[in-house]
Every structure is written in C-alpha cells, then in structure tokens.
Amino acid sequence: MNAVSNPNPRGAARALRVEQKAADLASLQLALVDQPPPTPAAGMAVVQVGAAAVNPSDVKATLGLMPKAVWPRTPGRDFAGTVIAGPSAWIGREVYGSGGDVGITRDGSHARYLLLPEAALRERPRNISMDEAGAVGVPFVTAYEGFRRSGMPQAGQVVLVLGANGKVGQAAVQLAAQGGAKVIAVQRRPGPFEGFACAPVDVIDASQDDVAARVLELTGGRGADVVYNTVGSAYFEAANKAMAKGATQIFIATHDRAVPFDIFAFYRGMHTYVGIDSLAMDCVASTAQLDAMREGFERGTLKPFAVARSFGLDEALQAYRQVLSGSTDRVVLRP
C-alpha cells in the first residue's frame, strides 16, 4: 500500500486529495496537500474539522465505485468541528453534519477546513464528544431517511432490522426502539444485540434460525410492519415472508441486483418497497435529518457509536484499509 505523501512536521493545515480513481486499495494514492483557510462567499461558512468519520462509502468513492464522484477532490462525508469564518452568529460554535455531496461532488471533510453553506450548519449535541459527533452522520441519516419515507416507528408496530450488526442497522434499531416499536434484530451470530437500544430487543441468529419463521413466532403469526433490510438480496426472500399485510420493506444496499420477485405475494400482501440513496441527500438535507435526532441524542434515547480509534491525516491509508476490510469499528480522522 502506498504511504501518504507530504509529511507534516510543523502542523500546517492540510487536506487529503485523490487525483483519480484507483483499481484497488493497494494502488490508492492519497496525497496530502497544504490547505490555506478558504474565504467564504456570502451564505457560506468555514468549519475547522475536529473529527471526520471514515465510512465505507468514503473509501469506495476513492476507488471509483460511487456514482457522480468528481476528480480530483478531498474525500469525507461526515464532520464535526468549529465554525471559524462566515456568518458572525456562527463563529466559534461547534457543529456537526454529513452530506451525500460532501466528499463526492465537492471537497469533503478529510481536511483541516471544510467549506459549507450556512444552511448546513447545525450545533453539535451537548452531551456527545467531537469524535462521536463526527461519526454519527451517514449511518444515522440513512436509517432516519428510511423511516421518514416509510413512516416513523411507533408503539404497536413491529420493526424487523436485517443486518442489525452493521452501523446503519444499529442506528435503525435505536430509532425504532426510541419510537416505541417492538424491535427484532437479525444478525449472523449468536448472542444479544451488540449495539445500544433504549428498550429490549429480540434477536434472531440468521446463521442458525429460519428468519421468517422466527419472526412469525415472535409476532404471533402477524409478521413485521416495517422491515429495514440493510443487506438486500441475501435477506430478500426471508424478509418478504416475514412482512405483515400492508408492511413496508426498506432497502439501502444489495449484493445481487436481480432477485426472484413474487408479484402475486407482493400485491396480495399490499406491500410497499422503499429505496434509500443517502448520496442523493446533500449536506443541507442530511444535516437537517441529524438535527431532527438531536433531542434523542441529548436525552439519551439515542447514542452515538463508540469511536474505536482516531487517526491523523498521515495515517489515512491505514484507516481506509481498516474500514474496507469489513471492520465494524467506527474510526475517525482528526485533521
């Protein structure tokens, strides 16, 4: 793996740059370039980044696997930091956010400075750290948007989360539990649910159990009102069999594009399918979604992910490699 270029002995402001797509992670070139503080135009602000998560989509985008990514650019979708220039009312305030455009179609957060529209500024919740705030974005925004489109979870509903050990899955479990729904989490390992939830969560081990049969057993034969399928094709058949009449299934990813689809069962079940693409939500829309979850973070019914490790920009390739290896640990860069 290529080392990050341009060591920084004196602590000058720098940014990661990707000049062109790489065939694989081993051939990825991440340049470190000097970054003078931007001068914001009217309606814009400069954030000095304190922490920025490394998401799988950040790494895939550097490999040319995410649509609409431009070259060259600075990667990084999630951020937390301090406003240092722009509208006077925001100067010195700590903010956090995310965006499907940030680090994809515009320069992102894996840098000392991030230029944003004023409309994308939201204050960091009081009781979470800078590292935690920089790492909640993509998973929680994706989970929230799925529920926003399908109807927010509420008491009396059953929400089934497939792939609950992943970060979007964990965020979906938290949101469903906060809403008062009965939550069933599916993971491919034995044991209790790994993440936080403010209410009890039933767990199905997909490596041993028939998922659909177990869901029906746990719901008295009714099935789930909302199925959050974070994996896609691998759970498609089981998810369909586990859906109650009038249920909705949410999709955010898949391994196989083509799946067997029983149209009769679909319309007889009065089912709805909802597709979520977090890249379609820019920094203004994404950060507004985060702000809608502020109350949950501040009262403790939602919790940020534990950050396993922080990296400097000169260690970015190590962080990228860890994320793309399939690690579920949440890591951040501290520019």
PDB file of N, CA, C and O in Angstrom, residues 68-70 73-74 76-77 79 98-108 115-117 120 278-287:
ATOM      1  N   LYS A  68     -21.211   9.553  -9.644  1.00  0.00           N
ATOM      2  CA  LYS A  68     -21.173  11.019  -9.637  1.00  0.00           C
ATOM      3  C   LYS A  68     -19.964  11.607  -8.933  1.00  0.00           C
ATOM      4  O   LYS A  68     -19.839  12.829  -8.827  1.00  0.00           O
ATOM      5  N   ALA A  69     -19.052  10.780  -8.423  1.00  0.00           N
ATOM      6  CA  ALA A  69     -17.860  11.320  -7.763  1.00  0.00           C
ATOM      7  C   ALA A  69     -17.001  12.069  -8.779  1.00  0.00           C
ATOM      8  O   ALA A  69     -16.809  11.608  -9.911  1.00  0.00           O
ATOM      9  N   VAL A  70     -16.496  13.236  -8.368  1.00  0.00           N
ATOM     10  CA  VAL A  70     -15.671  14.046  -9.257  1.00  0.00           C
ATOM     11  C   VAL A  70     -14.196  13.860  -8.891  1.00  0.00           C
ATOM     12  O   VAL A  70     -13.854  13.442  -7.786  1.00  0.00           O
ATOM     13  N   ARG A  73     -10.520  15.548  -5.828  1.00  0.00           N
ATOM     14  CA  ARG A  73     -11.325  16.066  -4.720  1.00  0.00           C
ATOM     15  C   ARG A  73     -10.727  15.600  -3.397  1.00  0.00           C
ATOM     16  O   ARG A  73      -9.867  14.711  -3.360  1.00  0.00           O
ATOM     17  N   THR A  74     -11.261  16.160  -2.324  1.00  0.00           N
ATOM     18  CA  THR A  74     -10.958  15.715  -0.967  1.00  0.00           C
ATOM     19  C   THR A  74     -12.108  14.843  -0.492  1.00  0.00           C
ATOM     20  O   THR A  74     -13.263  15.268  -0.541  1.00  0.00           O
ATOM     21  N   GLY A  76     -14.493  12.389   2.240  1.00  0.00           N
ATOM     22  CA  GLY A  76     -15.025  12.540   3.593  1.00  0.00           C
ATOM     23  C   GLY A  76     -16.413  13.146   3.619  1.00  0.00           C
ATOM     24  O   GLY A  76     -16.590  14.305   3.240  1.00  0.00           O
ATOM     25  N   ARG A  77     -17.406  12.368   4.095  1.00  0.00           N
ATOM     26  CA  ARG A  77     -18.793  12.817   4.110  1.00  0.00           C
ATOM     27  C   ARG A  77     -19.227  13.366   5.474  1.00  0.00           C
ATOM     28  O   ARG A  77     -20.035  14.285   5.541  1.00  0.00           O
ATOM     29  N   PHE A  79     -18.667  15.019   9.424  1.00  0.00           N
ATOM     30  CA  PHE A  79     -17.759  16.001  10.024  1.00  0.00           C
ATOM     31  C   PHE A  79     -18.304  16.502  11.350  1.00  0.00           C
ATOM     32  O   PHE A  79     -19.508  16.481  11.612  1.00  0.00           O
ATOM     33  N   SER A  98     -23.257  15.961   7.787  1.00  0.00           N
ATOM     34  CA  SER A  98     -22.948  14.943   6.797  1.00  0.00           C
ATOM     35  C   SER A  98     -23.498  15.426   5.471  1.00  0.00           C
ATOM     36  O   SER A  98     -24.152  16.469   5.397  1.00  0.00           O
ATOM     37  N   GLY A  99     -23.264  14.678   4.412  1.00  0.00           N
ATOM     38  CA  GLY A  99     -23.837  15.040   3.123  1.00  0.00           C
ATOM     39  C   GLY A  99     -23.475  14.056   2.040  1.00  0.00           C
ATOM     40  O   GLY A  99     -22.347  13.545   1.998  1.00  0.00           O
ATOM     41  N   GLY A 100     -24.431  13.777   1.153  1.00  0.00           N
ATOM     42  CA  GLY A 100     -24.157  12.928   0.002  1.00  0.00           C
ATOM     43  C   GLY A 100     -23.333  13.625  -1.054  1.00  0.00           C
ATOM     44  O   GLY A 100     -22.771  12.978  -1.941  1.00  0.00           O
ATOM     45  N   ASP A 101     -23.258  14.953  -0.967  1.00  0.00           N
ATOM     46  CA  ASP A 101     -22.413  15.719  -1.881  1.00  0.00           C
ATOM     47  C   ASP A 101     -21.014  15.920  -1.318  1.00  0.00           C
ATOM     48  O   ASP A 101     -20.031  15.961  -2.060  1.00  0.00           O
ATOM     49  N   VAL A 102     -20.915  16.022   0.001  1.00  0.00           N
ATOM     50  CA  VAL A 102     -19.629  16.304   0.653  1.00  0.00           C
ATOM     51  C   VAL A 102     -18.673  15.125   0.427  1.00  0.00           C
ATOM     52  O   VAL A 102     -18.981  13.977   0.741  1.00  0.00           O
ATOM     53  N   GLY A 103     -17.509  15.412  -0.128  1.00  0.00           N
ATOM     54  CA  GLY A 103     -16.537  14.362  -0.394  1.00  0.00           C
ATOM     55  C   GLY A 103     -16.851  13.525  -1.614  1.00  0.00           C
ATOM     56  O   GLY A 103     -16.095  12.594  -1.933  1.00  0.00           O
ATOM     57  N   ILE A 104     -17.930  13.844  -2.322  1.00  0.00           N
ATOM     58  CA  ILE A 104     -18.316  13.093  -3.520  1.00  0.00           C
ATOM     59  C   ILE A 104     -18.343  14.019  -4.732  1.00  0.00           C
ATOM     60  O   ILE A 104     -17.605  13.816  -5.693  1.00  0.00           O
ATOM     61  N   THR A 105     -19.180  15.038  -4.697  1.00  0.00           N
ATOM     62  CA  THR A 105     -19.238  16.004  -5.796  1.00  0.00           C
ATOM     63  C   THR A 105     -18.617  17.345  -5.408  1.00  0.00           C
ATOM     64  O   THR A 105     -18.578  18.262  -6.218  1.00  0.00           O
ATOM     65  N   ARG A 106     -18.174  17.465  -4.173  1.00  0.00           N
ATOM     66  CA  ARG A 106     -17.478  18.654  -3.691  1.00  0.00           C
ATOM     67  C   ARG A 106     -16.442  18.198  -2.678  1.00  0.00           C
ATOM     68  O   ARG A 106     -16.501  17.071  -2.181  1.00  0.00           O
ATOM     69  N   ASP A 107     -15.486  19.067  -2.353  1.00  0.00           N
ATOM     70  CA  ASP A 107     -14.445  18.688  -1.396  1.00  0.00           C
ATOM     71  C   ASP A 107     -15.057  18.374  -0.040  1.00  0.00           C
ATOM     72  O   ASP A 107     -15.987  19.043   0.419  1.00  0.00           O
ATOM     73  N   GLY A 108     -14.499  17.331   0.600  1.00  0.00           N
ATOM     74  CA  GLY A 108     -15.083  16.819   1.822  1.00  0.00           C
ATOM     75  C   GLY A 108     -14.290  17.122   3.080  1.00  0.00           C
ATOM     76  O   GLY A 108     -13.459  18.042   3.130  1.00  0.00           O
ATOM     77  N   LEU A 115     -15.604  23.847   3.618  1.00  0.00           N
ATOM     78  CA  LEU A 115     -16.456  24.958   3.208  1.00  0.00           C
ATOM     79  C   LEU A 115     -17.878  24.453   3.009  1.00  0.00           C
ATOM     80  O   LEU A 115     -18.108  23.502   2.260  1.00  0.00           O
ATOM     81  N   LEU A 116     -18.843  25.090   3.693  1.00  0.00           N
ATOM     82  CA  LEU A 116     -20.223  24.621   3.688  1.00  0.00           C
ATOM     83  C   LEU A 116     -21.195  25.786   3.521  1.00  0.00           C
ATOM     84  O   LEU A 116     -20.898  26.912   3.922  1.00  0.00           O
ATOM     85  N   PRO A 117     -22.394  25.504   2.986  1.00  0.00           N
ATOM     86  CA  PRO A 117     -23.445  26.522   3.029  1.00  0.00           C
ATOM     87  C   PRO A 117     -23.884  26.769   4.474  1.00  0.00           C
ATOM     88  O   PRO A 117     -23.896  25.844   5.300  1.00  0.00           O
ATOM     89  N   ALA A 120     -26.314  24.439   6.078  1.00  0.00           N
ATOM     90  CA  ALA A 120     -25.893  23.106   6.521  1.00  0.00           C
ATOM     91  C   ALA A 120     -25.336  23.097   7.931  1.00  0.00           C
ATOM     92  O   ALA A 120     -24.905  22.047   8.421  1.00  0.00           O
ATOM     93  N   SER A 278     -28.514   7.539   0.194  1.00  0.00           N
ATOM     94  CA  SER A 278     -28.071   8.681   1.007  1.00  0.00           C
ATOM     95  C   SER A 278     -27.216   9.652   0.204  1.00  0.00           C
ATOM     96  O   SER A 278     -27.084  10.822   0.584  1.00  0.00           O
ATOM     97  N   LEU A 279     -26.639   9.200  -0.923  1.00  0.00           N
ATOM     98  CA  LEU A 279     -25.854  10.103  -1.753  1.00  0.00           C
ATOM     99  C   LEU A 279     -26.724  11.179  -2.404  1.00  0.00           C
ATOM    100  O   LEU A 279     -26.231  12.227  -2.811  1.00  0.00           O
ATOM    101  N   ALA A 280     -28.021  10.919  -2.492  1.00  0.00           N
ATOM    102  CA  ALA A 280     -28.932  11.885  -3.113  1.00  0.00           C
ATOM    103  C   ALA A 280     -29.290  13.028  -2.172  1.00  0.00           C
ATOM    104  O   ALA A 280     -29.918  14.009  -2.591  1.00  0.00           O
ATOM    105  N   MET A 281     -28.900  12.914  -0.899  1.00  0.00           N
ATOM    106  CA  MET A 281     -29.213  13.943   0.092  1.00  0.00           C
ATOM    107  C   MET A 281     -27.980  14.808   0.318  1.00  0.00           C
ATOM    108  O   MET A 281     -26.951  14.330   0.801  1.00  0.00           O
ATOM    109  N   ASP A 282     -28.065  16.086  -0.038  1.00  0.00           N
ATOM    110  CA  ASP A 282     -26.906  16.957   0.115  1.00  0.00           C
ATOM    111  C   ASP A 282     -26.677  17.322   1.576  1.00  0.00           C
ATOM    112  O   ASP A 282     -27.404  16.864   2.479  1.00  0.00           O
ATOM    113  N   CYS A 283     -25.677  18.163   1.824  1.00  0.00           N
ATOM    114  CA  CYS A 283     -25.300  18.471   3.209  1.00  0.00           C
ATOM    115  C   CYS A 283     -26.397  19.228   3.947  1.00  0.00           C
ATOM    116  O   CYS A 283     -26.527  19.099   5.167  1.00  0.00           O
ATOM    117  N   VAL A 284     -27.202  20.012   3.237  1.00  0.00           N
ATOM    118  CA  VAL A 284     -28.294  20.726   3.901  1.00  0.00           C
ATOM    119  C   VAL A 284     -29.370  19.739   4.342  1.00  0.00           C
ATOM    120  O   VAL A 284     -29.814  19.747   5.500  1.00  0.00           O
ATOM    121  N   ALA A 285     -29.775  18.846   3.446  1.00  0.00           N
ATOM    122  CA  ALA A 285     -30.808  17.862   3.780  1.00  0.00           C
ATOM    123  C   ALA A 285     -30.315  16.863   4.822  1.00  0.00           C
ATOM    124  O   ALA A 285     -31.032  16.525   5.772  1.00  0.00           O
ATOM    125  N   SER A 286     -29.083  16.376   4.675  1.00  0.00           N
ATOM    126  CA  SER A 286     -28.547  15.374   5.604  1.00  0.00           C
ATOM    127  C   SER A 286     -28.411  15.926   7.016  1.00  0.00           C
ATOM    128  O   SER A 286     -28.766  15.268   8.005  1.00  0.00           O
ATOM    129  N   THR A 287     -27.902  17.142   7.129  1.00  0.00           N
ATOM    130  CA  THR A 287     -27.694  17.706   8.452  1.00  0.00           C
ATOM    131  C   THR A 287     -29.020  18.081   9.105  1.00  0.00           C
ATOM    132  O   THR A 287     -29.161  18.011  10.332  1.00  0.00           O
TER     133      THR A 287
END
